Coordinates of C-alpha atoms in Angstrom, one line a residue:
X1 CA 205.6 168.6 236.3
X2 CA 206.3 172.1 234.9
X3 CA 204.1 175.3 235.7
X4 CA 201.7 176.0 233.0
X5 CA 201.0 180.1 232.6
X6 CA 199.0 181.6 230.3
X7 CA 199.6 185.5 228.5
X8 CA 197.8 188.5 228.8
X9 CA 197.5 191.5 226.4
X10 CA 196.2 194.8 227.3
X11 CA 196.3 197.6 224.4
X12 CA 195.5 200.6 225.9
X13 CA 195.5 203.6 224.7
X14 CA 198.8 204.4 224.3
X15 CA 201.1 201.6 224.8
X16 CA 201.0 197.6 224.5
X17 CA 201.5 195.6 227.6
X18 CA 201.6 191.7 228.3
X19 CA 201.9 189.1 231.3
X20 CA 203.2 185.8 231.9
X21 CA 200.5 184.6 234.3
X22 CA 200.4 181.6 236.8
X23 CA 197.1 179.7 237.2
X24 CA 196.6 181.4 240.2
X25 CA 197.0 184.4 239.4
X26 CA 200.4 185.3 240.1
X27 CA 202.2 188.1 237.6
X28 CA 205.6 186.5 236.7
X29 CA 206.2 188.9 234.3
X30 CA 205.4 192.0 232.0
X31 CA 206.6 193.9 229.4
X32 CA 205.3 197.4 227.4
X33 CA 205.7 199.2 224.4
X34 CA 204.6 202.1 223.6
X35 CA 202.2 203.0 220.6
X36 CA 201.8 205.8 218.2
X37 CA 198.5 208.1 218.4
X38 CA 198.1 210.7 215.5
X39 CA 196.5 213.8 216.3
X40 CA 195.8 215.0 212.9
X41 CA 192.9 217.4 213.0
X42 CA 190.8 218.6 216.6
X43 CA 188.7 215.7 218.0
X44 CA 190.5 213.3 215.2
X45 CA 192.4 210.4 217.1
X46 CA 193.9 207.6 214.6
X47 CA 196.4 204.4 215.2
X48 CA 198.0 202.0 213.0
X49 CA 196.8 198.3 213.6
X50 CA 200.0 197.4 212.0
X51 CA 202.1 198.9 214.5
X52 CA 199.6 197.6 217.4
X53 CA 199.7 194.0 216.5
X54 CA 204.0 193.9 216.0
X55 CA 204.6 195.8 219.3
X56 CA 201.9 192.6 220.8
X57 CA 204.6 190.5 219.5
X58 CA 207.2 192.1 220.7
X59 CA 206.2 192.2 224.7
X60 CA 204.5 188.7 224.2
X61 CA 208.3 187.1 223.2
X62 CA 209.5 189.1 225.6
X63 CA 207.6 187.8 229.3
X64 CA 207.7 184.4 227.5
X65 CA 211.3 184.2 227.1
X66 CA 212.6 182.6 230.2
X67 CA 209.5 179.2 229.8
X68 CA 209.1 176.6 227.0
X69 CA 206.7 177.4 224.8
X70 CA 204.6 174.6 225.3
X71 CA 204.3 175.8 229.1
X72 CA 202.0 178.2 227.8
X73 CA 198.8 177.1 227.6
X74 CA 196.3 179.9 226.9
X75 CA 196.5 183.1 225.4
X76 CA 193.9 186.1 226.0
X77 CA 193.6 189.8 224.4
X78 CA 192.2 192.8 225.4
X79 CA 192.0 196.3 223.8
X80 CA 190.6 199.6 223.8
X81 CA 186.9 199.9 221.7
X82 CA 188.6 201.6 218.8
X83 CA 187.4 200.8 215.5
X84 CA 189.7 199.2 212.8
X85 CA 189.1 199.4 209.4
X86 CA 190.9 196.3 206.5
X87 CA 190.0 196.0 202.9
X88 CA 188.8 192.8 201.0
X89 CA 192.1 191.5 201.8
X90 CA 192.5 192.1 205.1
X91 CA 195.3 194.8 204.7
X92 CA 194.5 198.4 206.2
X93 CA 192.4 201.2 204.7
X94 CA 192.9 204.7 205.5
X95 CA 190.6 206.7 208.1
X96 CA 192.6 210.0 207.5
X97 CA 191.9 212.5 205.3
X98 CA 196.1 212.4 204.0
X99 CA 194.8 208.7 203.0
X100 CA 197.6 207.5 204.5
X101 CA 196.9 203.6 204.7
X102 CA 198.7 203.0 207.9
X103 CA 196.3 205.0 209.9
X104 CA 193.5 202.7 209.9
X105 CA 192.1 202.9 213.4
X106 CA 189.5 205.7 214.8
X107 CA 190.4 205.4 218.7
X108 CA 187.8 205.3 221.0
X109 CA 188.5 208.6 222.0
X110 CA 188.2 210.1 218.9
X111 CA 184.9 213.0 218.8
X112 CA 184.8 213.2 215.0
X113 CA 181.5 211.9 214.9
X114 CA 179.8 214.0 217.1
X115 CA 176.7 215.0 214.1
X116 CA 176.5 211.9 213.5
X117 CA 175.9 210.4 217.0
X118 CA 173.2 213.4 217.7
X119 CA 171.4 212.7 214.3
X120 CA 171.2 208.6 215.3
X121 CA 169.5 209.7 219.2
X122 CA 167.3 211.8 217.3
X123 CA 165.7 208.6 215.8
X124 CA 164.7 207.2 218.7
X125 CA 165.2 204.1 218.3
X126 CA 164.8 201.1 220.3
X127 CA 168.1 200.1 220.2
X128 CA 168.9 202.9 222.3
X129 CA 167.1 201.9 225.5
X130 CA 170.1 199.9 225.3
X131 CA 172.5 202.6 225.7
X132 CA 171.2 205.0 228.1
X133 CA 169.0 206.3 225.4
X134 CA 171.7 208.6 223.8
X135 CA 173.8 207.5 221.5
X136 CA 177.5 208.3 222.1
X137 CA 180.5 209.2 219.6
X138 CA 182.5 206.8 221.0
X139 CA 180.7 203.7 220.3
X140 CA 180.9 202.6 216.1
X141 CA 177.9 203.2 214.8
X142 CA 178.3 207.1 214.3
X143 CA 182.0 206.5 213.5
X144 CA 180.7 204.5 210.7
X145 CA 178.6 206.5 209.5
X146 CA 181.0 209.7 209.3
X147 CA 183.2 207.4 207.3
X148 CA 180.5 206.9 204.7
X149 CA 179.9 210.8 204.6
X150 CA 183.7 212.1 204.7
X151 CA 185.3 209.4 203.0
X152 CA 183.3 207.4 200.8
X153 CA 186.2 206.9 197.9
X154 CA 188.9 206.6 200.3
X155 CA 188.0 204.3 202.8
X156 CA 184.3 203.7 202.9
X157 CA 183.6 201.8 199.1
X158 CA 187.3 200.0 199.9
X159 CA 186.5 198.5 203.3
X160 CA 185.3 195.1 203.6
X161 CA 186.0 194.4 207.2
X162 CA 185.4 196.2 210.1
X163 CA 186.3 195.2 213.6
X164 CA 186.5 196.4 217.7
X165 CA 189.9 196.3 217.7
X166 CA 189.8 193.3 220.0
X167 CA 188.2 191.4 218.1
X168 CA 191.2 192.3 215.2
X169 CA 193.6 191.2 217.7
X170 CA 192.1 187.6 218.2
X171 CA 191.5 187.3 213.8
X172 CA 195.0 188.2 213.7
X173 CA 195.7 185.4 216.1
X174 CA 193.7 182.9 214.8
X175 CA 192.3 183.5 211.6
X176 CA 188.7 183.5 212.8
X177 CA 186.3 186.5 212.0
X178 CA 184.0 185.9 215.3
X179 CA 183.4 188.2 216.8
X180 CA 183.3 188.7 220.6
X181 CA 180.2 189.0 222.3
X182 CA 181.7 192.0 224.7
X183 CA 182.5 194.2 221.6
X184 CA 179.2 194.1 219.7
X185 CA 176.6 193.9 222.0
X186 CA 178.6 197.0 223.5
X187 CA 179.7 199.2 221.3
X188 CA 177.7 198.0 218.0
X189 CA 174.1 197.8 219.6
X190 CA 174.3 193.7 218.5
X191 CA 171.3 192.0 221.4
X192 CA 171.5 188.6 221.8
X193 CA 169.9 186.0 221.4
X194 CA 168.3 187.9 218.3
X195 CA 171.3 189.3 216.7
X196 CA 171.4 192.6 214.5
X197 CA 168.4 194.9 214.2
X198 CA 168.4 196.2 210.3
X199 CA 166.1 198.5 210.7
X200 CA 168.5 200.3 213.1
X201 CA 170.9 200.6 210.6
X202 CA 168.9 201.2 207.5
X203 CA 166.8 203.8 209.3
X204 CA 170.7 205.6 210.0
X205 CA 171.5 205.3 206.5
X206 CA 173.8 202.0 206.9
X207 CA 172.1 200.2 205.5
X208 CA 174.7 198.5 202.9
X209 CA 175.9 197.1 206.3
X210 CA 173.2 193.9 205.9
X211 CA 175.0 192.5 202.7
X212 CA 175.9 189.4 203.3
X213 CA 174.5 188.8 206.4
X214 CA 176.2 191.8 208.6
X215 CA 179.5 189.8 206.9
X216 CA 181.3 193.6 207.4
X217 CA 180.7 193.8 210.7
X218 CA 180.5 190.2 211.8
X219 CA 177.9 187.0 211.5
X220 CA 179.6 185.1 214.1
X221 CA 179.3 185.9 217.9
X222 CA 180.5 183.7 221.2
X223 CA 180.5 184.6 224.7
X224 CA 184.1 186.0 225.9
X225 CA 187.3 183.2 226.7
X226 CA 185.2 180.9 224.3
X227 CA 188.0 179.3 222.2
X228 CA 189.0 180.4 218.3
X229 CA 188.8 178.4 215.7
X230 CA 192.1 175.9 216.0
X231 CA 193.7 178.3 218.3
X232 CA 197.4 180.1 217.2
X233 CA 197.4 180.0 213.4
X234 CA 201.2 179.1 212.4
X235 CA 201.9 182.7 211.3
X236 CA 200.6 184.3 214.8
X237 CA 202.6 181.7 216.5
X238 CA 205.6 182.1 214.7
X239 CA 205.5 186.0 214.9
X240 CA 204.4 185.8 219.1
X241 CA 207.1 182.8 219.8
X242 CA 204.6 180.5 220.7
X243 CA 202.9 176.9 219.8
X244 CA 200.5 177.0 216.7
X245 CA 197.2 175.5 218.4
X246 CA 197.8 177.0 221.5
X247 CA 194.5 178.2 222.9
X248 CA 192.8 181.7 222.1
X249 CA 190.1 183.0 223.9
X250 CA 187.6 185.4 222.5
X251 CA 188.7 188.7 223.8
X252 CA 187.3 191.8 225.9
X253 CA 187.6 195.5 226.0
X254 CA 190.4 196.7 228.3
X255 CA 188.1 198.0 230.9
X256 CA 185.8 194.5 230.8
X257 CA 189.0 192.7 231.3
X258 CA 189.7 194.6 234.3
X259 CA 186.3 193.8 235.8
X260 CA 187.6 189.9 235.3
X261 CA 190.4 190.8 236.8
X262 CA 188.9 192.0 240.1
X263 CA 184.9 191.1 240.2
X264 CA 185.6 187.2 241.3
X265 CA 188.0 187.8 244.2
X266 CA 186.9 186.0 247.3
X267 CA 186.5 188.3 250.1
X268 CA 185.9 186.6 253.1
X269 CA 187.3 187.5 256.7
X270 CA 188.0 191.3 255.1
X271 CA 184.4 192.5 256.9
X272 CA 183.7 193.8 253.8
X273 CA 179.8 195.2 253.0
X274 CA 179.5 192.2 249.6
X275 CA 180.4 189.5 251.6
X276 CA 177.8 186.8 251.5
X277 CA 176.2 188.6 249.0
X278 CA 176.6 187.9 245.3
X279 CA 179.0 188.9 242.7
X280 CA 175.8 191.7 241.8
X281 CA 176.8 193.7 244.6
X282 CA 179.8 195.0 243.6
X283 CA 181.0 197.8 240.8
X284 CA 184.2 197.2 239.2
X285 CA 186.2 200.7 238.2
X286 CA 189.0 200.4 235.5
X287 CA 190.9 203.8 236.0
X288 CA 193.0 205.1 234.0
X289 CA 193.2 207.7 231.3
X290 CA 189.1 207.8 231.6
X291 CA 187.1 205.2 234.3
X292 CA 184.8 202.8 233.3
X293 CA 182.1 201.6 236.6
X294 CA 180.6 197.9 235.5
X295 CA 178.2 196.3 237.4
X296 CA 176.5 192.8 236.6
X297 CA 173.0 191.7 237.6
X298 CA 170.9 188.7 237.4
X299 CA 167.9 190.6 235.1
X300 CA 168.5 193.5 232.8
X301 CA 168.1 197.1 234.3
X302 CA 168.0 200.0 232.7
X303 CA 170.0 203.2 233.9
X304 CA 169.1 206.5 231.8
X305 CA 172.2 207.4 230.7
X306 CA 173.9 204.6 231.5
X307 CA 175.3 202.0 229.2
X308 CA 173.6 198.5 228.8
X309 CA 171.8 196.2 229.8
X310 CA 174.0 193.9 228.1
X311 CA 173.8 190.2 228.3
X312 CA 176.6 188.3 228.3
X313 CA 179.5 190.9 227.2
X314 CA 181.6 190.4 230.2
X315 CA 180.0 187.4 232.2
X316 CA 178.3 184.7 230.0
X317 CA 174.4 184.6 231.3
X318 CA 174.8 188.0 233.6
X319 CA 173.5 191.7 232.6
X320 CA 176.1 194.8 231.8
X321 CA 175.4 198.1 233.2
X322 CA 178.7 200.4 231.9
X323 CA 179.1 203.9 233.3
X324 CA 181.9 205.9 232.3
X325 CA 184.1 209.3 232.6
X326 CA 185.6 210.0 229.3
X327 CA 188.3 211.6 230.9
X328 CA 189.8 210.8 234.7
X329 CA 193.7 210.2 234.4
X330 CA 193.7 212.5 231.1
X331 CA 192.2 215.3 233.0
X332 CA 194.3 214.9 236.3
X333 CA 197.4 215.0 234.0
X334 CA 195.9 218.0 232.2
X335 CA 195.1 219.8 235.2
X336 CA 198.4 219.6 236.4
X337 CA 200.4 220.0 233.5
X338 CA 198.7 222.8 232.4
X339 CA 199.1 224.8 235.4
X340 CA 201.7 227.8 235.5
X341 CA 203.4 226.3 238.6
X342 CA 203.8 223.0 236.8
X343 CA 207.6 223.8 236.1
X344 CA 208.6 224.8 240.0
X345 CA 206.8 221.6 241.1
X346 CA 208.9 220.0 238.3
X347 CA 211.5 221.2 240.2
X348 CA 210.7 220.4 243.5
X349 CA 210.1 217.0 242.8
X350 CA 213.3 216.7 240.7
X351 CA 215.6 217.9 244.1
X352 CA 214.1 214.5 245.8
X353 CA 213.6 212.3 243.2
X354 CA 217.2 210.9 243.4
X355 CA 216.8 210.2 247.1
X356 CA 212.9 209.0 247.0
X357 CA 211.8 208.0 243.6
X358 CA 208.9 210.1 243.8
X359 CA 206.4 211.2 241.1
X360 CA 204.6 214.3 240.4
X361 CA 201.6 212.9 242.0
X362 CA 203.1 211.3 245.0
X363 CA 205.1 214.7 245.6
X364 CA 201.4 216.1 245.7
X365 CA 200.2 213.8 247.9
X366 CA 202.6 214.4 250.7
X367 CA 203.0 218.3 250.1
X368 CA 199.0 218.1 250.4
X369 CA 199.6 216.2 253.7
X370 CA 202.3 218.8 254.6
X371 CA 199.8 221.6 253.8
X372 CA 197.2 220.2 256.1
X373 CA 198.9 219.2 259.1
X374 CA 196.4 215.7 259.5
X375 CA 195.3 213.4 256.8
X376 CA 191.5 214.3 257.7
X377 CA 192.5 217.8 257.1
X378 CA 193.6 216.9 253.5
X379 CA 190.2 216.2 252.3
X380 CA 189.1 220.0 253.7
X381 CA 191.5 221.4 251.5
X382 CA 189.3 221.5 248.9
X383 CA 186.2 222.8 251.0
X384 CA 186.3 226.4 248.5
X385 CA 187.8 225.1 245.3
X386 CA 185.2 222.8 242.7
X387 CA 185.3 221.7 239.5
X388 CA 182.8 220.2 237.3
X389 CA 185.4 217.2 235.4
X390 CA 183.6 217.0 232.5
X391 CA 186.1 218.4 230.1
X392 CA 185.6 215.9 227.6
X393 CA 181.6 215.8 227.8
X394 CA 179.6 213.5 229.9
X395 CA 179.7 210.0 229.4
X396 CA 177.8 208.9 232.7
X397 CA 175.3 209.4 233.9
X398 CA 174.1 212.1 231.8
X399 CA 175.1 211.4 228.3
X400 CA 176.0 214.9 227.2
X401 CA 179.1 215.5 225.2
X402 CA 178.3 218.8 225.4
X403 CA 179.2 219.3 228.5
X404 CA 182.4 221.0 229.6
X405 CA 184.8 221.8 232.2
X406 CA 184.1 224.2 235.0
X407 CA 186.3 225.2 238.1
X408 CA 185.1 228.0 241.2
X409 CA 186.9 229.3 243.5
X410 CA 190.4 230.2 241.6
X411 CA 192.3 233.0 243.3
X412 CA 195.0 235.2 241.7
X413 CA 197.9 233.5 242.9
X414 CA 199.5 230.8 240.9
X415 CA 201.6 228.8 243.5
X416 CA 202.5 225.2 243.8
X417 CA 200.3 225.2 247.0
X418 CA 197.4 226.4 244.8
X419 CA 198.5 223.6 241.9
X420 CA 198.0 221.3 244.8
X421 CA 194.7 222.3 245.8
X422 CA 193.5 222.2 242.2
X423 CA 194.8 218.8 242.1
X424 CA 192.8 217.5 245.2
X425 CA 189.3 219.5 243.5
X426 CA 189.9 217.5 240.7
X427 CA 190.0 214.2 242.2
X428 CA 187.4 215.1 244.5
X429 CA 185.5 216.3 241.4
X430 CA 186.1 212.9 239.8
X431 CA 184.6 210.6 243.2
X432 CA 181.5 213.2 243.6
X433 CA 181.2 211.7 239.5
X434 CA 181.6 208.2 240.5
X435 CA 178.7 209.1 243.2
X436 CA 176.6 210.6 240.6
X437 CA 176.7 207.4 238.5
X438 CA 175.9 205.0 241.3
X439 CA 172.8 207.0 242.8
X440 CA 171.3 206.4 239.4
X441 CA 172.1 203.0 239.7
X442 CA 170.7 202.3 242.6
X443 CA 167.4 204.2 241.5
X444 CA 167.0 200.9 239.0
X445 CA 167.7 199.0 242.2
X446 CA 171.5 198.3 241.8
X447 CA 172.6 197.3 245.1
X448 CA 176.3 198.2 245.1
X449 CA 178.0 197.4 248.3
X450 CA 181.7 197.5 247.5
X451 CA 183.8 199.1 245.0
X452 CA 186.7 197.0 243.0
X453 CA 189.4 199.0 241.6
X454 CA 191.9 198.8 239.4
X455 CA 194.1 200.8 236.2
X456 CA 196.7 203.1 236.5
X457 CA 194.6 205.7 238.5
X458 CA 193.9 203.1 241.7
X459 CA 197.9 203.6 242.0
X460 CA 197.1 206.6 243.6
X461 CA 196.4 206.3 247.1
X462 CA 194.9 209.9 247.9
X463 CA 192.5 209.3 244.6
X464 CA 191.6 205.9 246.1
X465 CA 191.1 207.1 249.4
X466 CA 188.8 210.4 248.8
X467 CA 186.5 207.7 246.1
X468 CA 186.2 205.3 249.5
X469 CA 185.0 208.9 251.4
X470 CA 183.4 210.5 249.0
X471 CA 180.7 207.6 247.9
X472 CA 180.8 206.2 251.7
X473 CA 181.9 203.0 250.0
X474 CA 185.1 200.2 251.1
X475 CA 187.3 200.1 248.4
X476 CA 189.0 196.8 247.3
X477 CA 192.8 196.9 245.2
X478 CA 193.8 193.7 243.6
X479 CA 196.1 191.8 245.1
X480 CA 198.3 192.2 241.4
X481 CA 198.8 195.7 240.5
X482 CA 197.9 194.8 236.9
X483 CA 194.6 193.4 237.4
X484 CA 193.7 194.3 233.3
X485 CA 196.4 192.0 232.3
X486 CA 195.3 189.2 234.7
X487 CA 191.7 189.6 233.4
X488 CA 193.2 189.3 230.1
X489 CA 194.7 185.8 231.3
X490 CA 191.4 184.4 232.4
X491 CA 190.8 184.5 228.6
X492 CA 193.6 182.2 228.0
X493 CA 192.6 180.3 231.2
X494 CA 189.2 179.6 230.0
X495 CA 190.0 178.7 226.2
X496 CA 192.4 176.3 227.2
X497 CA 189.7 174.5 228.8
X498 CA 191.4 174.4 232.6
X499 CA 189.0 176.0 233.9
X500 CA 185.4 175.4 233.3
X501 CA 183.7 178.6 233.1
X502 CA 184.8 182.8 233.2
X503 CA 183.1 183.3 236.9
X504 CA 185.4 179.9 237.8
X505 CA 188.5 181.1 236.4
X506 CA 187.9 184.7 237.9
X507 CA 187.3 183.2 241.1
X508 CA 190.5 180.9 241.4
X509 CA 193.1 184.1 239.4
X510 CA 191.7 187.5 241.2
X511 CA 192.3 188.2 244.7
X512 CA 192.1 190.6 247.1
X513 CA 195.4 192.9 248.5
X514 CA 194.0 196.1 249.6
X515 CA 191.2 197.8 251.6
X516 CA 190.6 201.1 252.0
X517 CA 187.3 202.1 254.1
X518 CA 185.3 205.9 253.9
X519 CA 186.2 208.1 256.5
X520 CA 183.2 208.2 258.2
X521 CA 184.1 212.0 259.8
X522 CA 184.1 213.1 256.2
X523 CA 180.3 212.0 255.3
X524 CA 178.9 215.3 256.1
X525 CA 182.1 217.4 254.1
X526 CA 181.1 215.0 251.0
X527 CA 177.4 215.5 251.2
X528 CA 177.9 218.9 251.4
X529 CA 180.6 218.8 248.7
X530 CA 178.0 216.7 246.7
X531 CA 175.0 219.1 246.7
X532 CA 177.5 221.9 245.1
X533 CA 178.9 219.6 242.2
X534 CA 175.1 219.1 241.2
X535 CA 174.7 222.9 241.3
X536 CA 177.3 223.3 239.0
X537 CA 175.4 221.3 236.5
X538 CA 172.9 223.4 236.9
X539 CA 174.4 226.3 236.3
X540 CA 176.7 225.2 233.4
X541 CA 172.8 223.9 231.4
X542 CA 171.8 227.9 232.6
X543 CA 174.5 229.1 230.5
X544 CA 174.1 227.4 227.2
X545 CA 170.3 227.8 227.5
X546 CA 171.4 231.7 227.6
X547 CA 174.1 232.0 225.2
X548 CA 172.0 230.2 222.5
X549 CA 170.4 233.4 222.2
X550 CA 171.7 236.3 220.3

């Protein structure tokens, strides 16, 4: 009997992946193509849905290539929470000001709609006790509404659909306009079992938004991997290579489909903290060009400043608590790159890279190991250099885009040894965050005993290592590398019906590879290290409280 497999796709932010992936688990193969990102005004980030959905063709006939067609038996899509705007006949409107239709898609990291978010928390309403109690500029809400206030003629009176962009990826699939629980109930303040709330989005001006029964924004809800409509509609299947009818589950955001990909792995005989607990006791962490920290529980908790609870929007019947850092990879790679010695390390790593391979950030590593003399020593490195990473606001756990970067303890010099250090500050700056966002969950009696990682950033071991130290938490890698695209594949897995439920089919498809365990002789360092990074948030709220004043 042949193998069956099921495909994966992952839109991130800036490129299109896809796996061929075995009912176990197992990556056969991927494939990724990059995607545009216009950058047309400050704080203004815009894509082409267009674009997005043929390069999701493209890598999807590519892994599939080498199987019959009717070996595949599920497909499954994830994709960043940007917002994608389509007309009465599903073509794209424009989000741009040069009303160019192609660029139809505010990304999730788009700030445009700063006002707007800071005008809907001033209402106070109860929706917002489901989102930390502030709402942010990256969830839709205030994107929509800067739409109806910037461009009412141009795109706002034209638009008759508006979806996550997941949730465009499986109606472009299948033809259906349900919507996935994961999207609304997370980034559109949807609450199930009761559905919209329209005095939310009357009282934020929205309120043309209830014609036709939300139609715009979506009547129909299921819990993520339930199957769509008849599955692949002949067109999708014709332009991915695949079967029409072959099963499509209802999709996630990229970072819930790395929690999939990770949360269900079983971990017995690792002498890991979460075993024989439940699933509950562990935080998945999707790192890459920011981090999202998800953890589940059996009854809804609320986290000020923390996203959720959520039922149901990764785990059917389990509650959602989403932290975030809007910016983690993004800022390592700007820290770096933006240094003056960024062009002598260039260099440096360029002499060994035809004997080694090595990266920018692996050079790093071992000239950081080099510098120290002893691996503990590494960590000390950064004993009088901190940085406050919040150069792209605060997403978690205090919910202040406001906020911005800081870094103490710069000397004159500008050497590669003092890139280095700058590099180390900055990851330590981002684990003393991950800290920050899991005392407050265990204030609402989260009890996180292990960390799951996965995303681009997990690659790095030194990054993995100092978030084991600096929370005094084991860390577990998946056993794939590209635990986001296996997550995506449970989707497929659990449409097609082979598996009976999501916490089933993550069980049997993630597994652990890796541990890493704290260094214990570090726990004082970090605590230590820890009690500065909050008195640099103290500081930083001194100075705008000051400056505010002529």
């Amino acid at each position: 009997m042949a193998e069956v497999y099921y495909v994966g796709v992952d839109v991130g932010t800036a490129s299109v992946r896809a796996a061929l992936v075995t009912r176990e688990g197992l990556l056969k193969t991927t494939a990724e193509e990059p995607i545009t990102i216009w950058n047309p005004q400050p704080e203004h980030y815009v894509q082409s849905s267009t674009e997005i959905w043929q390069k999701c063709c493209s890598v999807v006939k590519e892994v599939t290539s080498e199987v019959q067609s009717d070996q595949i038996r599920g497909v499954g899509f994830d994709a960043t929470c940007s917002l994608v705007v389509l007309d009465e006949s599903f073509q794209p409107v424009p989000v741009t000001q040069d009303g160019d239709p192609q660029k139809n898609v505010v990304m999730w990291m788009d700030h445009r709609a700063a006002a707007q978010a800071d005008r809907i928390t001033n209402t106070g309403h109860r929706v917002l006790s489901r989102v930390g109690g502030v709402m942010s500029q990256e969830m839709q809400p205030p994107k929509l509404l800067w739409l109806k206030e910037n461009l009412k003629d141009r795109c706002w009176n034209k638009a008759a659909h508006f979806f996550d962009l997941p949730d465009f990826l499986s109606w472009k699939a299948t033809d259906s306009t349900t919507r996935s629980l994961c999207t609304l109930v997370c980034k559109w303040t949807y609450c199930p079992p009761i559905g919209w709330d329209p005095s939310f989005w009357t009282s934020i001006g929205l309120e043309d938004l209830l014609e036709n029964n939300f139609s715009k924004m979506g009547s129909a809800t299921c819990p993520p991997g339930s199957p769509l409509a008849g599955g692949l509609t002949p067109q999708a299947a014709a332009d991915l290579g695949l079967n029409p009818g072959t099963a499509v589950g209802a999709s996630l955001i990229d970072a819930h489909a790395g929690g999939l990909g990770v949360l269900g792995a079983d971990v017995q005989g690792f002498n890991l903290p979460c075993e024989g607990w439940p699933i509950t006791s562990r935080m998945a962490m999707i790192c890459g060009t920011s981090t999202c920290h998800m953890a589940i529980s059996e009854q809804p908790r609320i986290v000020p400043g923390v996203w959720g609870p959520y039922l149901s929007a990764m785990v059917p019947d389990l509650w959602l608590n989403e932290g975030g850092q809007s910016a983690t990879g993004r800022l390592v790679d700007h820290i770096v790159k933006g240094h003056a010695a960024y062009a002598e390390l260039q260099e440096q790593v360029n002499q060994r890279v035809p004997f080694t391979g090595t990266d920018v950030y692996s050079y790093l590593n071992s000239h950081l190991a080099q510098m120290a003399g002893s691996p503990p020593d590494v960590d000390l490195l950064g004993s009088s250099l901190h940085v406050w990473p919040d150069f792209h606001g605060n997403r978690s756990p205090l919910a202040d885009p406001t906020l911005k970067g800081m870094v103490i303890g710069l000397p004159l010099s500008q050497t590669v040894d003092d890139l280095a250090r700058l590099y180390l500050a900055t990851l330590q700056a981002l684990a003393l965050g991950t800290r920050h966002i899991l005392e407050s969950m265990r204030e609402a009696e989260c009890d996180i005993r292990t960390l799951f990682l996965c995303g681009g950033l997990s690659k790095n071991l030194l990054f993995v290592q100092i978030q084991a130290s600096a929370t005094a938490l084991p860390v577990v890698l998946p056993d794939q590398s590209e635990a986001v695209l296996v997550g995506a594949a449970v989707l497929g897995a659990c449409a097609s019906q082979d598996y009976g439920t999501i916490q089933e089919a993550m069980e049997k498809m993630a597994k652990v590879g890796r541990v890493v365990q704290p260094n214990q002789e570090l726990k004082s360092f970090y605590d230590r290290k820890y009690r500065v990074f909050l008195q640099l948030f103290s500081h930083q709220r001194e100075y705008q409280a000051l400056m505010k004043h002529r």
